[in-house]
Amino acid sequence: MEKLTFLKNGVLRLPPGFRFHPTDEELILQYLIKKALSSPLPAAVIPDADVCRFDPWDLPGDLERERYFFSTRQAKYSNGRRSNRATGSGYWKATGIDRRIVSSKENRLVGLKKTLVFYTGNPPNGLRTDWIMHEYRLVGGSEAPPSAINSELPTLNHNWVLCRIFFKKSTKNRDEKKKICTPVFHQFLRADLNLAAPCSSSSGSSGVTEISVNNHQEQEQEQEETSSCHSLRNRRS
Protein backbone atom coordinates (compact mmCIF):
# COMPACT_ATOMS: atom_id res chain seq x y z
CA MET A 1 0.00 0.00 0.00
CA GLU A 2 1.34 3.42 -0.94
CA LYS A 3 2.23 5.62 2.01
CA LEU A 4 0.04 8.70 2.45
CA THR A 5 2.06 11.90 2.30
CA PHE A 6 0.56 15.30 3.04
CA LEU A 7 3.79 17.22 3.64
CA LYS A 8 5.24 19.61 1.08
CA ASN A 9 8.45 21.43 1.93
CA GLY A 10 7.86 20.68 5.61
CA VAL A 11 4.33 22.13 5.62
CA LEU A 12 1.13 20.13 6.13
CA ARG A 13 -1.11 20.28 3.03
CA LEU A 14 -4.41 18.48 3.54
CA PRO A 15 -7.15 18.20 0.88
CA PRO A 16 -10.09 20.60 1.23
CA GLY A 17 -12.47 19.50 3.98
CA PHE A 18 -9.85 17.51 5.91
CA ARG A 19 -8.60 18.51 9.36
CA PHE A 20 -5.91 17.02 11.60
CA HIS A 21 -7.30 16.95 15.15
CA PRO A 22 -5.78 13.94 16.97
CA THR A 23 -6.36 13.22 20.64
CA ASP A 24 -3.52 13.12 23.16
CA GLU A 25 -3.68 9.33 23.22
CA GLU A 26 -3.51 9.13 19.42
CA LEU A 27 -0.50 11.44 19.32
CA ILE A 28 1.35 9.16 21.73
CA LEU A 29 0.33 5.70 20.48
CA GLN A 30 -0.11 6.30 16.77
CA TYR A 31 2.65 8.83 16.11
CA LEU A 32 5.25 9.47 18.82
CA ILE A 33 5.81 5.92 19.96
CA LYS A 34 6.08 4.73 16.35
CA LYS A 35 8.51 7.55 15.60
CA ALA A 36 10.62 6.48 18.57
CA LEU A 37 10.54 2.87 17.33
CA SER A 38 11.35 3.87 13.73
CA SER A 39 8.09 2.19 12.70
CA PRO A 40 5.88 3.33 9.79
CA LEU A 41 3.51 6.16 10.69
CA PRO A 42 -0.20 6.18 9.75
CA ALA A 43 0.49 9.10 7.40
CA ALA A 44 3.18 11.69 6.80
CA VAL A 45 1.44 14.64 8.43
CA ILE A 46 3.95 15.72 11.11
CA PRO A 47 7.29 17.16 9.91
CA ASP A 48 10.59 17.03 11.76
CA ALA A 49 11.84 20.37 13.09
CA ASP A 50 14.29 21.64 15.68
CA VAL A 51 11.63 23.59 17.53
CA CYS A 52 13.99 25.45 19.86
CA ARG A 53 16.19 26.76 17.07
CA PHE A 54 13.38 28.98 15.77
CA ASP A 55 10.88 31.40 17.24
CA PRO A 56 7.30 30.04 17.08
CA TRP A 57 6.27 32.49 14.34
CA ASP A 58 9.20 31.39 12.17
CA LEU A 59 8.30 27.69 12.16
CA PRO A 60 6.70 26.39 8.94
CA GLY A 61 2.93 26.14 8.59
CA ASP A 62 -0.18 28.24 9.01
CA LEU A 63 0.22 30.54 12.04
CA GLU A 64 -3.58 30.69 12.47
CA ARG A 65 -3.83 26.95 13.14
CA GLU A 66 -2.27 24.34 15.39
CA ARG A 67 1.05 23.03 14.09
CA TYR A 68 2.64 19.71 14.96
CA PHE A 69 6.34 18.83 14.87
CA PHE A 70 8.60 15.95 15.77
CA SER A 71 11.63 17.28 17.60
CA THR A 72 14.54 16.02 19.68
CA ARG A 73 15.40 17.29 23.12
CA GLN A 74 18.76 18.96 23.63
CA ALA A 75 20.29 19.04 27.07
CA LYS A 76 20.88 22.50 28.50
CA TYR A 77 24.00 21.27 30.26
CA SER A 78 26.23 18.36 29.29
CA ASN A 79 25.90 16.73 32.71
CA GLY A 80 22.21 17.48 33.27
CA ARG A 81 18.76 16.38 32.09
CA ARG A 82 17.16 19.82 31.69
CA SER A 83 16.20 20.63 28.12
CA ASN A 84 17.54 23.67 26.32
CA ARG A 85 14.46 25.67 25.22
CA ALA A 86 16.11 28.97 24.28
CA THR A 87 15.32 30.34 20.80
CA GLY A 88 16.63 33.25 18.77
CA SER A 89 14.62 35.97 20.55
CA GLY A 90 13.23 34.25 23.65
CA TYR A 91 12.62 30.98 25.45
CA TRP A 92 9.94 28.43 26.31
CA LYS A 93 9.02 28.21 29.99
CA ALA A 94 7.12 25.31 31.53
CA THR A 95 3.92 26.06 33.43
CA GLY A 96 1.80 23.85 35.67
CA ILE A 97 2.36 20.14 36.17
CA ASP A 98 2.77 17.46 33.52
CA ARG A 99 -0.44 15.74 32.51
CA ARG A 100 -0.50 11.95 32.50
CA ILE A 101 -1.75 10.32 29.29
CA VAL A 102 -3.32 6.93 29.90
CA SER A 103 -4.27 4.32 27.32
CA SER A 104 -8.06 3.94 27.18
CA LYS A 105 -7.84 0.23 26.32
CA GLU A 106 -5.12 -0.92 28.69
CA ASN A 107 -5.58 1.79 31.34
CA ARG A 108 -1.83 2.31 31.69
CA LEU A 109 0.46 5.30 31.53
CA VAL A 110 1.83 5.76 28.00
CA GLY A 111 3.06 9.36 27.96
CA LEU A 112 3.20 12.81 29.52
CA LYS A 113 2.17 16.24 28.26
CA LYS A 114 3.99 19.38 29.34
CA THR A 115 2.57 22.87 28.74
CA LEU A 116 5.01 25.67 27.93
CA VAL A 117 4.59 29.41 27.31
CA PHE A 118 6.88 31.44 25.08
CA TYR A 119 8.64 34.51 26.50
CA THR A 120 10.58 37.10 24.53
CA GLY A 121 13.84 38.40 25.95
CA ASN A 122 16.07 36.75 28.52
CA PRO A 123 15.06 35.04 31.77
CA PRO A 124 13.99 35.95 34.36
CA ASN A 125 12.81 39.27 32.87
CA GLY A 126 11.19 37.90 29.72
CA LEU A 127 7.91 39.20 28.36
CA ARG A 128 5.12 36.62 28.29
CA THR A 129 3.36 36.04 24.96
CA ASP A 130 0.27 34.10 23.89
CA TRP A 131 2.28 31.38 22.13
CA ILE A 132 1.63 27.96 23.72
CA MET A 133 3.36 24.63 23.21
CA HIS A 134 2.24 21.18 24.32
CA GLU A 135 5.24 18.88 24.47
CA TYR A 136 4.41 15.17 24.40
CA ARG A 137 7.02 12.71 25.57
CA LEU A 138 7.11 9.02 26.28
CA VAL A 139 7.29 7.57 29.77
CA GLY A 140 10.67 6.67 31.26
CA GLY A 141 12.81 3.83 30.00
CA SER A 142 11.72 1.65 32.91
CA GLU A 143 8.20 1.60 31.48
CA ALA A 144 7.63 -1.14 28.90
CA PRO A 145 5.84 -0.10 25.69
CA PRO A 146 2.17 -1.03 25.35
CA SER A 147 1.43 -4.60 24.26
CA ALA A 148 -0.06 -3.23 21.02
CA ILE A 149 3.52 -2.51 19.91
CA ASN A 150 5.62 -5.45 18.80
CA SER A 151 8.17 -6.13 21.55
CA GLU A 152 10.68 -7.39 18.98
CA LEU A 153 11.09 -3.91 17.51
CA PRO A 154 14.15 -1.82 18.49
CA THR A 155 14.11 -0.10 21.86
CA LEU A 156 12.40 3.25 22.22
CA ASN A 157 14.36 6.41 21.49
CA HIS A 158 13.16 8.62 24.34
CA ASN A 159 14.92 11.62 22.86
CA TRP A 160 12.00 12.18 20.46
CA VAL A 161 9.16 14.49 21.50
CA LEU A 162 6.05 15.66 19.69
CA CYS A 163 5.20 19.36 19.89
CA ARG A 164 1.88 21.08 19.27
CA ILE A 165 2.28 24.85 18.90
CA PHE A 166 -0.52 27.41 18.62
CA PHE A 167 -1.31 31.06 19.34
CA LYS A 168 -3.84 31.45 22.13
CA LYS A 169 -6.48 34.10 21.56
CA SER A 170 -6.63 35.61 25.02
CA THR A 171 -9.75 37.06 26.67
CA LYS A 172 -7.87 40.36 26.99
CA ASN A 173 -7.90 40.81 23.24
CA ARG A 174 -11.62 39.99 23.11
CA ASP A 175 -12.36 42.51 25.89
CA GLU A 176 -10.47 45.21 24.00
CA LYS A 177 -12.57 44.50 20.92
CA LYS A 178 -15.75 44.84 23.01
CA LYS A 179 -14.60 48.23 24.33
CA ILE A 180 -14.04 49.41 20.79
CA CYS A 181 -17.37 48.13 19.48
CA THR A 182 -19.59 49.30 22.40
CA PRO A 183 -19.32 53.10 21.80
CA VAL A 184 -19.98 52.57 18.10
CA PHE A 185 -23.13 50.61 18.94
CA HIS A 186 -24.39 53.41 21.20
CA GLN A 187 -23.75 55.93 18.44
CA PHE A 188 -25.91 53.95 16.04
CA LEU A 189 -28.56 53.56 18.75
CA ARG A 190 -28.69 57.30 19.37
CA ALA A 191 -28.87 57.91 15.63
CA ASP A 192 -31.86 55.56 15.36
CA LEU A 193 -33.62 57.34 18.24
CA ASN A 194 -33.09 60.71 16.57
CA LEU A 195 -34.55 59.39 13.34
CA ALA A 196 -37.62 58.19 15.26
CA ALA A 197 -38.47 61.75 16.37
CA PRO A 198 -41.40 63.55 14.56
CA CYS A 199 -40.26 64.99 11.27
CA SER A 200 -41.94 67.82 9.35
CA SER A 201 -40.70 66.50 6.02
CA SER A 202 -42.89 63.98 4.26
CA SER A 203 -40.41 63.16 1.49
CA GLY A 204 -38.62 60.40 3.44
CA SER A 205 -39.47 56.83 2.60
CA SER A 206 -37.80 55.00 5.50
CA GLY A 207 -39.82 52.92 7.92
CA VAL A 208 -38.85 55.15 10.86
CA THR A 209 -40.19 58.30 9.13
CA GLU A 210 -43.46 56.58 8.27
CA ILE A 211 -43.94 55.60 11.91
CA SER A 212 -43.30 59.20 13.00
CA VAL A 213 -45.91 60.54 10.55
CA ASN A 214 -48.47 57.99 11.68
CA ASN A 215 -47.91 58.94 15.32
CA HIS A 216 -48.44 62.61 14.44
CA GLN A 217 -51.71 61.82 12.65
CA GLU A 218 -52.96 59.80 15.63
CA GLN A 219 -52.24 62.73 17.95
CA GLU A 220 -54.22 65.12 15.69
CA GLN A 221 -57.13 62.67 15.61
CA GLU A 222 -57.16 62.46 19.42
CA GLN A 223 -57.16 66.25 19.67
CA GLU A 224 -60.12 66.49 17.26
CA GLU A 225 -62.11 63.90 19.27
CA THR A 226 -61.34 65.75 22.51
CA SER A 227 -62.48 69.11 21.05
CA SER A 228 -65.70 67.57 19.73
CA CYS A 229 -66.49 66.17 23.17
CA HIS A 230 -66.01 69.59 24.73
CA SER A 231 -68.31 71.21 22.17
CA LEU A 232 -71.10 68.68 22.90
CA ARG A 233 -70.84 69.37 26.63
CA ASN A 234 -71.10 73.10 26.04
CA ARG A 235 -74.25 72.67 23.94
CA ARG A 236 -75.91 70.50 26.65
CA SER A 237 -75.11 73.01 29.33
PDB file of C-alpha atoms in Angstrom:
ATOM      1  CA  MET A   1       0.000   0.000   0.000  1.00  0.00           C
ATOM      2  CA  GLU A   2       1.345   3.423  -0.944  1.00  0.00           C
ATOM      3  CA  LYS A   3       2.234   5.620   2.015  1.00  0.00           C
ATOM      4  CA  LEU A   4       0.044   8.695   2.449  1.00  0.00           C
ATOM      5  CA  THR A   5       2.064  11.897   2.303  1.00  0.00           C
ATOM      6  CA  PHE A   6       0.561  15.299   3.044  1.00  0.00           C
ATOM      7  CA  LEU A   7       3.793  17.222   3.639  1.00  0.00           C
ATOM      8  CA  LYS A   8       5.235  19.608   1.082  1.00  0.00           C
ATOM      9  CA  ASN A   9       8.448  21.434   1.928  1.00  0.00           C
ATOM     10  CA  GLY A  10       7.860  20.677   5.612  1.00  0.00           C
ATOM     11  CA  VAL A  11       4.326  22.132   5.620  1.00  0.00           C
ATOM     12  CA  LEU A  12       1.130  20.132   6.129  1.00  0.00           C
ATOM     13  CA  ARG A  13      -1.111  20.284   3.033  1.00  0.00           C
ATOM     14  CA  LEU A  14      -4.405  18.479   3.544  1.00  0.00           C
ATOM     15  CA  PRO A  15      -7.146  18.200   0.879  1.00  0.00           C
ATOM     16  CA  PRO A  16     -10.094  20.599   1.231  1.00  0.00           C
ATOM     17  CA  GLY A  17     -12.465  19.500   3.975  1.00  0.00           C
ATOM     18  CA  PHE A  18      -9.852  17.513   5.914  1.00  0.00           C
ATOM     19  CA  ARG A  19      -8.602  18.512   9.364  1.00  0.00           C
ATOM     20  CA  PHE A  20      -5.914  17.016  11.603  1.00  0.00           C
ATOM     21  CA  HIS A  21      -7.298  16.945  15.153  1.00  0.00           C
ATOM     22  CA  PRO A  22      -5.782  13.937  16.971  1.00  0.00           C
ATOM     23  CA  THR A  23      -6.357  13.216  20.644  1.00  0.00           C
ATOM     24  CA  ASP A  24      -3.516  13.120  23.160  1.00  0.00           C
ATOM     25  CA  GLU A  25      -3.675   9.333  23.218  1.00  0.00           C
ATOM     26  CA  GLU A  26      -3.509   9.131  19.417  1.00  0.00           C
ATOM     27  CA  LEU A  27      -0.504  11.438  19.315  1.00  0.00           C
ATOM     28  CA  ILE A  28       1.346   9.165  21.729  1.00  0.00           C
ATOM     29  CA  LEU A  29       0.326   5.702  20.480  1.00  0.00           C
ATOM     30  CA  GLN A  30      -0.107   6.304  16.770  1.00  0.00           C
ATOM     31  CA  TYR A  31       2.653   8.828  16.110  1.00  0.00           C
ATOM     32  CA  LEU A  32       5.253   9.470  18.815  1.00  0.00           C
ATOM     33  CA  ILE A  33       5.812   5.917  19.956  1.00  0.00           C
ATOM     34  CA  LYS A  34       6.081   4.734  16.347  1.00  0.00           C
ATOM     35  CA  LYS A  35       8.508   7.552  15.596  1.00  0.00           C
ATOM     36  CA  ALA A  36      10.619   6.483  18.567  1.00  0.00           C
ATOM     37  CA  LEU A  37      10.540   2.871  17.326  1.00  0.00           C
ATOM     38  CA  SER A  38      11.354   3.869  13.729  1.00  0.00           C
ATOM     39  CA  SER A  39       8.093   2.194  12.696  1.00  0.00           C
ATOM     40  CA  PRO A  40       5.882   3.330   9.786  1.00  0.00           C
ATOM     41  CA  LEU A  41       3.511   6.158  10.689  1.00  0.00           C
ATOM     42  CA  PRO A  42      -0.198   6.179   9.748  1.00  0.00           C
ATOM     43  CA  ALA A  43       0.494   9.102   7.401  1.00  0.00           C
ATOM     44  CA  ALA A  44       3.178  11.688   6.799  1.00  0.00           C
ATOM     45  CA  VAL A  45       1.436  14.645   8.432  1.00  0.00           C
ATOM     46  CA  ILE A  46       3.954  15.724  11.108  1.00  0.00           C
ATOM     47  CA  PRO A  47       7.286  17.156   9.915  1.00  0.00           C
ATOM     48  CA  ASP A  48      10.591  17.031  11.756  1.00  0.00           C
ATOM     49  CA  ALA A  49      11.844  20.367  13.095  1.00  0.00           C
ATOM     50  CA  ASP A  50      14.293  21.637  15.677  1.00  0.00           C
ATOM     51  CA  VAL A  51      11.632  23.593  17.534  1.00  0.00           C
ATOM     52  CA  CYS A  52      13.991  25.452  19.856  1.00  0.00           C
ATOM     53  CA  ARG A  53      16.185  26.761  17.071  1.00  0.00           C
ATOM     54  CA  PHE A  54      13.382  28.984  15.770  1.00  0.00           C
ATOM     55  CA  ASP A  55      10.880  31.401  17.244  1.00  0.00           C
ATOM     56  CA  PRO A  56       7.304  30.045  17.081  1.00  0.00           C
ATOM     57  CA  TRP A  57       6.269  32.491  14.341  1.00  0.00           C
ATOM     58  CA  ASP A  58       9.203  31.390  12.169  1.00  0.00           C
ATOM     59  CA  LEU A  59       8.303  27.693  12.158  1.00  0.00           C
ATOM     60  CA  PRO A  60       6.705  26.389   8.942  1.00  0.00           C
ATOM     61  CA  GLY A  61       2.934  26.135   8.593  1.00  0.00           C
ATOM     62  CA  ASP A  62      -0.176  28.242   9.011  1.00  0.00           C
ATOM     63  CA  LEU A  63       0.219  30.535  12.037  1.00  0.00           C
ATOM     64  CA  GLU A  64      -3.576  30.693  12.472  1.00  0.00           C
ATOM     65  CA  ARG A  65      -3.834  26.946  13.136  1.00  0.00           C
ATOM     66  CA  GLU A  66      -2.266  24.345  15.392  1.00  0.00           C
ATOM     67  CA  ARG A  67       1.046  23.028  14.085  1.00  0.00           C
ATOM     68  CA  TYR A  68       2.637  19.708  14.957  1.00  0.00           C
ATOM     69  CA  PHE A  69       6.344  18.828  14.873  1.00  0.00           C
ATOM     70  CA  PHE A  70       8.603  15.947  15.774  1.00  0.00           C
ATOM     71  CA  SER A  71      11.628  17.279  17.598  1.00  0.00           C
ATOM     72  CA  THR A  72      14.539  16.024  19.676  1.00  0.00           C
ATOM     73  CA  ARG A  73      15.397  17.286  23.117  1.00  0.00           C
ATOM     74  CA  GLN A  74      18.756  18.960  23.631  1.00  0.00           C
ATOM     75  CA  ALA A  75      20.291  19.042  27.074  1.00  0.00           C
ATOM     76  CA  LYS A  76      20.883  22.498  28.503  1.00  0.00           C
ATOM     77  CA  TYR A  77      24.002  21.268  30.258  1.00  0.00           C
ATOM     78  CA  SER A  78      26.234  18.361  29.285  1.00  0.00           C
ATOM     79  CA  ASN A  79      25.898  16.734  32.709  1.00  0.00           C
ATOM     80  CA  GLY A  80      22.207  17.483  33.274  1.00  0.00           C
ATOM     81  CA  ARG A  81      18.759  16.384  32.091  1.00  0.00           C
ATOM     82  CA  ARG A  82      17.158  19.820  31.693  1.00  0.00           C
ATOM     83  CA  SER A  83      16.202  20.632  28.120  1.00  0.00           C
ATOM     84  CA  ASN A  84      17.535  23.673  26.321  1.00  0.00           C
ATOM     85  CA  ARG A  85      14.464  25.669  25.220  1.00  0.00           C
ATOM     86  CA  ALA A  86      16.108  28.973  24.275  1.00  0.00           C
ATOM     87  CA  THR A  87      15.319  30.343  20.799  1.00  0.00           C
ATOM     88  CA  GLY A  88      16.627  33.255  18.771  1.00  0.00           C
ATOM     89  CA  SER A  89      14.618  35.968  20.553  1.00  0.00           C
ATOM     90  CA  GLY A  90      13.226  34.245  23.648  1.00  0.00           C
ATOM     91  CA  TYR A  91      12.623  30.984  25.451  1.00  0.00           C
ATOM     92  CA  TRP A  92       9.944  28.434  26.313  1.00  0.00           C
ATOM     93  CA  LYS A  93       9.018  28.213  29.995  1.00  0.00           C
ATOM     94  CA  ALA A  94       7.117  25.313  31.528  1.00  0.00           C
ATOM     95  CA  THR A  95       3.924  26.059  33.430  1.00  0.00           C
ATOM     96  CA  GLY A  96       1.804  23.847  35.665  1.00  0.00           C
ATOM     97  CA  ILE A  97       2.356  20.140  36.174  1.00  0.00           C
ATOM     98  CA  ASP A  98       2.771  17.464  33.525  1.00  0.00           C
ATOM     99  CA  ARG A  99      -0.442  15.743  32.510  1.00  0.00           C
ATOM    100  CA  ARG A 100      -0.497  11.948  32.498  1.00  0.00           C
ATOM    101  CA  ILE A 101      -1.751  10.322  29.291  1.00  0.00           C
ATOM    102  CA  VAL A 102      -3.321   6.929  29.905  1.00  0.00           C
ATOM    103  CA  SER A 103      -4.266   4.323  27.323  1.00  0.00           C
ATOM    104  CA  SER A 104      -8.058   3.935  27.180  1.00  0.00           C
ATOM    105  CA  LYS A 105      -7.841   0.230  26.320  1.00  0.00           C
ATOM    106  CA  GLU A 106      -5.118  -0.918  28.690  1.00  0.00           C
ATOM    107  CA  ASN A 107      -5.584   1.795  31.343  1.00  0.00           C
ATOM    108  CA  ARG A 108      -1.827   2.309  31.689  1.00  0.00           C
ATOM    109  CA  LEU A 109       0.464   5.300  31.528  1.00  0.00           C
ATOM    110  CA  VAL A 110       1.831   5.756  28.003  1.00  0.00           C
ATOM    111  CA  GLY A 111       3.063   9.356  27.961  1.00  0.00           C
ATOM    112  CA  LEU A 112       3.198  12.806  29.517  1.00  0.00           C
ATOM    113  CA  LYS A 113       2.166  16.241  28.259  1.00  0.00           C
ATOM    114  CA  LYS A 114       3.991  19.379  29.340  1.00  0.00           C
ATOM    115  CA  THR A 115       2.573  22.869  28.737  1.00  0.00           C
ATOM    116  CA  LEU A 116       5.007  25.673  27.934  1.00  0.00           C
ATOM    117  CA  VAL A 117       4.589  29.409  27.311  1.00  0.00           C
ATOM    118  CA  PHE A 118       6.882  31.442  25.077  1.00  0.00           C
ATOM    119  CA  TYR A 119       8.638  34.506  26.505  1.00  0.00           C
ATOM    120  CA  THR A 120      10.576  37.099  24.532  1.00  0.00           C
ATOM    121  CA  GLY A 121      13.842  38.397  25.946  1.00  0.00           C
ATOM    122  CA  ASN A 122      16.070  36.745  28.515  1.00  0.00           C
ATOM    123  CA  PRO A 123      15.062  35.045  31.774  1.00  0.00           C
ATOM    124  CA  PRO A 124      13.987  35.953  34.360  1.00  0.00           C
ATOM    125  CA  ASN A 125      12.811  39.270  32.871  1.00  0.00           C
ATOM    126  CA  GLY A 126      11.190  37.901  29.722  1.00  0.00           C
ATOM    127  CA  LEU A 127       7.905  39.197  28.360  1.00  0.00           C
ATOM    128  CA  ARG A 128       5.118  36.618  28.292  1.00  0.00           C
ATOM    129  CA  THR A 129       3.364  36.042  24.961  1.00  0.00           C
ATOM    130  CA  ASP A 130       0.274  34.099  23.888  1.00  0.00           C
ATOM    131  CA  TRP A 131       2.282  31.381  22.131  1.00  0.00           C
ATOM    132  CA  ILE A 132       1.631  27.964  23.718  1.00  0.00           C
ATOM    133  CA  MET A 133       3.358  24.631  23.207  1.00  0.00           C
ATOM    134  CA  HIS A 134       2.240  21.183  24.316  1.00  0.00           C
ATOM    135  CA  GLU A 135       5.244  18.880  24.472  1.00  0.00           C
ATOM    136  CA  TYR A 136       4.411  15.172  24.399  1.00  0.00           C
ATOM    137  CA  ARG A 137       7.020  12.714  25.568  1.00  0.00           C
ATOM    138  CA  LEU A 138       7.108   9.019  26.280  1.00  0.00           C
ATOM    139  CA  VAL A 139       7.293   7.566  29.769  1.00  0.00           C
ATOM    140  CA  GLY A 140      10.669   6.673  31.260  1.00  0.00           C
ATOM    141  CA  GLY A 141      12.806   3.827  29.999  1.00  0.00           C
ATOM    142  CA  SER A 142      11.717   1.652  32.909  1.00  0.00           C
ATOM    143  CA  GLU A 143       8.203   1.596  31.481  1.00  0.00           C
ATOM    144  CA  ALA A 144       7.627  -1.137  28.900  1.00  0.00           C
ATOM    145  CA  PRO A 145       5.844  -0.098  25.688  1.00  0.00           C
ATOM    146  CA  PRO A 146       2.167  -1.035  25.348  1.00  0.00           C
ATOM    147  CA  SER A 147       1.434  -4.603  24.257  1.00  0.00           C
ATOM    148  CA  ALA A 148      -0.057  -3.226  21.023  1.00  0.00           C
ATOM    149  CA  ILE A 149       3.523  -2.507  19.907  1.00  0.00           C
ATOM    150  CA  ASN A 150       5.621  -5.451  18.797  1.00  0.00           C
ATOM    151  CA  SER A 151       8.172  -6.131  21.551  1.00  0.00           C
ATOM    152  CA  GLU A 152      10.678  -7.392  18.984  1.00  0.00           C
ATOM    153  CA  LEU A 153      11.087  -3.907  17.509  1.00  0.00           C
ATOM    154  CA  PRO A 154      14.152  -1.818  18.489  1.00  0.00           C
ATOM    155  CA  THR A 155      14.110  -0.101  21.863  1.00  0.00           C
ATOM    156  CA  LEU A 156      12.403   3.253  22.222  1.00  0.00           C
ATOM    157  CA  ASN A 157      14.361   6.406  21.492  1.00  0.00           C
ATOM    158  CA  HIS A 158      13.156   8.617  24.344  1.00  0.00           C
ATOM    159  CA  ASN A 159      14.915  11.623  22.863  1.00  0.00           C
ATOM    160  CA  TRP A 160      12.004  12.180  20.459  1.00  0.00           C
ATOM    161  CA  VAL A 161       9.159  14.494  21.500  1.00  0.00           C
ATOM    162  CA  LEU A 162       6.045  15.664  19.689  1.00  0.00           C
ATOM    163  CA  CYS A 163       5.198  19.357  19.893  1.00  0.00           C
ATOM    164  CA  ARG A 164       1.884  21.080  19.273  1.00  0.00           C
ATOM    165  CA  ILE A 165       2.275  24.854  18.902  1.00  0.00           C
ATOM    166  CA  PHE A 166      -0.523  27.411  18.622  1.00  0.00           C
ATOM    167  CA  PHE A 167      -1.314  31.056  19.336  1.00  0.00           C
ATOM    168  CA  LYS A 168      -3.836  31.455  22.126  1.00  0.00           C
ATOM    169  CA  LYS A 169      -6.483  34.097  21.558  1.00  0.00           C
ATOM    170  CA  SER A 170      -6.635  35.608  25.018  1.00  0.00           C
ATOM    171  CA  THR A 171      -9.751  37.059  26.670  1.00  0.00           C
ATOM    172  CA  LYS A 172      -7.872  40.362  26.995  1.00  0.00           C
ATOM    173  CA  ASN A 173      -7.895  40.810  23.236  1.00  0.00           C
ATOM    174  CA  ARG A 174     -11.620  39.991  23.105  1.00  0.00           C
ATOM    175  CA  ASP A 175     -12.365  42.515  25.885  1.00  0.00           C
ATOM    176  CA  GLU A 176     -10.473  45.208  24.003  1.00  0.00           C
ATOM    177  CA  LYS A 177     -12.575  44.502  20.915  1.00  0.00           C
ATOM    178  CA  LYS A 178     -15.749  44.838  23.007  1.00  0.00           C
ATOM    179  CA  LYS A 179     -14.600  48.225  24.334  1.00  0.00           C
ATOM    180  CA  ILE A 180     -14.036  49.411  20.793  1.00  0.00           C
ATOM    181  CA  CYS A 181     -17.373  48.127  19.480  1.00  0.00           C
ATOM    182  CA  THR A 182     -19.588  49.297  22.397  1.00  0.00           C
ATOM    183  CA  PRO A 183     -19.321  53.096  21.800  1.00  0.00           C
ATOM    184  CA  VAL A 184     -19.982  52.571  18.102  1.00  0.00           C
ATOM    185  CA  PHE A 185     -23.132  50.611  18.942  1.00  0.00           C
ATOM    186  CA  HIS A 186     -24.385  53.414  21.204  1.00  0.00           C
ATOM    187  CA  GLN A 187     -23.750  55.926  18.445  1.00  0.00           C
ATOM    188  CA  PHE A 188     -25.913  53.953  16.038  1.00  0.00           C
ATOM    189  CA  LEU A 189     -28.557  53.556  18.752  1.00  0.00           C
ATOM    190  CA  ARG A 190     -28.693  57.302  19.371  1.00  0.00           C
ATOM    191  CA  ALA A 191     -28.870  57.909  15.633  1.00  0.00           C
ATOM    192  CA  ASP A 192     -31.864  55.562  15.365  1.00  0.00           C
ATOM    193  CA  LEU A 193     -33.624  57.340  18.244  1.00  0.00           C
ATOM    194  CA  ASN A 194     -33.089  60.714  16.570  1.00  0.00           C
ATOM    195  CA  LEU A 195     -34.546  59.388  13.341  1.00  0.00           C
ATOM    196  CA  ALA A 196     -37.616  58.187  15.261  1.00  0.00           C
ATOM    197  CA  ALA A 197     -38.467  61.752  16.367  1.00  0.00           C
ATOM    198  CA  PRO A 198     -41.401  63.551  14.556  1.00  0.00           C
ATOM    199  CA  CYS A 199     -40.264  64.990  11.274  1.00  0.00           C
ATOM    200  CA  SER A 200     -41.940  67.816   9.347  1.00  0.00           C
ATOM    201  CA  SER A 201     -40.697  66.500   6.017  1.00  0.00           C
ATOM    202  CA  SER A 202     -42.889  63.979   4.258  1.00  0.00           C
ATOM    203  CA  SER A 203     -40.413  63.160   1.493  1.00  0.00           C
ATOM    204  CA  GLY A 204     -38.624  60.395   3.443  1.00  0.00           C
ATOM    205  CA  SER A 205     -39.468  56.832   2.595  1.00  0.00           C
ATOM    206  CA  SER A 206     -37.802  54.997   5.499  1.00  0.00           C
ATOM    207  CA  GLY A 207     -39.815  52.918   7.919  1.00  0.00           C
ATOM    208  CA  VAL A 208     -38.850  55.152  10.859  1.00  0.00           C
ATOM    209  CA  THR A 209     -40.192  58.296   9.134  1.00  0.00           C
ATOM    210  CA  GLU A 210     -43.461  56.584   8.268  1.00  0.00           C
ATOM    211  CA  ILE A 211     -43.945  55.603  11.911  1.00  0.00           C
ATOM    212  CA  SER A 212     -43.301  59.200  12.999  1.00  0.00           C
ATOM    213  CA  VAL A 213     -45.910  60.545  10.549  1.00  0.00           C
ATOM    214  CA  ASN A 214     -48.473  57.992  11.683  1.00  0.00           C
ATOM    215  CA  ASN A 215     -47.911  58.941  15.321  1.00  0.00           C
ATOM    216  CA  HIS A 216     -48.437  62.613  14.438  1.00  0.00           C
ATOM    217  CA  GLN A 217     -51.709  61.818  12.650  1.00  0.00           C
ATOM    218  CA  GLU A 218     -52.958  59.805  15.630  1.00  0.00           C
ATOM    219  CA  GLN A 219     -52.238  62.733  17.948  1.00  0.00           C
ATOM    220  CA  GLU A 220     -54.217  65.122  15.687  1.00  0.00           C
ATOM    221  CA  GLN A 221     -57.130  62.673  15.613  1.00  0.00           C
ATOM    222  CA  GLU A 222     -57.162  62.462  19.423  1.00  0.00           C
ATOM    223  CA  GLN A 223     -57.158  66.246  19.670  1.00  0.00           C
ATOM    224  CA  GLU A 224     -60.118  66.487  17.263  1.00  0.00           C
ATOM    225  CA  GLU A 225     -62.110  63.895  19.272  1.00  0.00           C
ATOM    226  CA  THR A 226     -61.344  65.753  22.508  1.00  0.00           C
ATOM    227  CA  SER A 227     -62.477  69.113  21.055  1.00  0.00           C
ATOM    228  CA  SER A 228     -65.703  67.570  19.730  1.00  0.00           C
ATOM    229  CA  CYS A 229     -66.490  66.166  23.173  1.00  0.00           C
ATOM    230  CA  HIS A 230     -66.011  69.591  24.730  1.00  0.00           C
ATOM    231  CA  SER A 231     -68.314  71.209  22.167  1.00  0.00           C
ATOM    232  CA  LEU A 232     -71.097  68.681  22.897  1.00  0.00           C
ATOM    233  CA  ARG A 233     -70.836  69.374  26.630  1.00  0.00           C
ATOM    234  CA  ASN A 234     -71.099  73.098  26.043  1.00  0.00           C
ATOM    235  CA  ARG A 235     -74.253  72.670  23.935  1.00  0.00           C
ATOM    236  CA  ARG A 236     -75.909  70.497  26.649  1.00  0.00           C
ATOM    237  CA  SER A 237     -75.113  73.007  29.328  1.00  0.00           C
TER     238      SER A 237
END
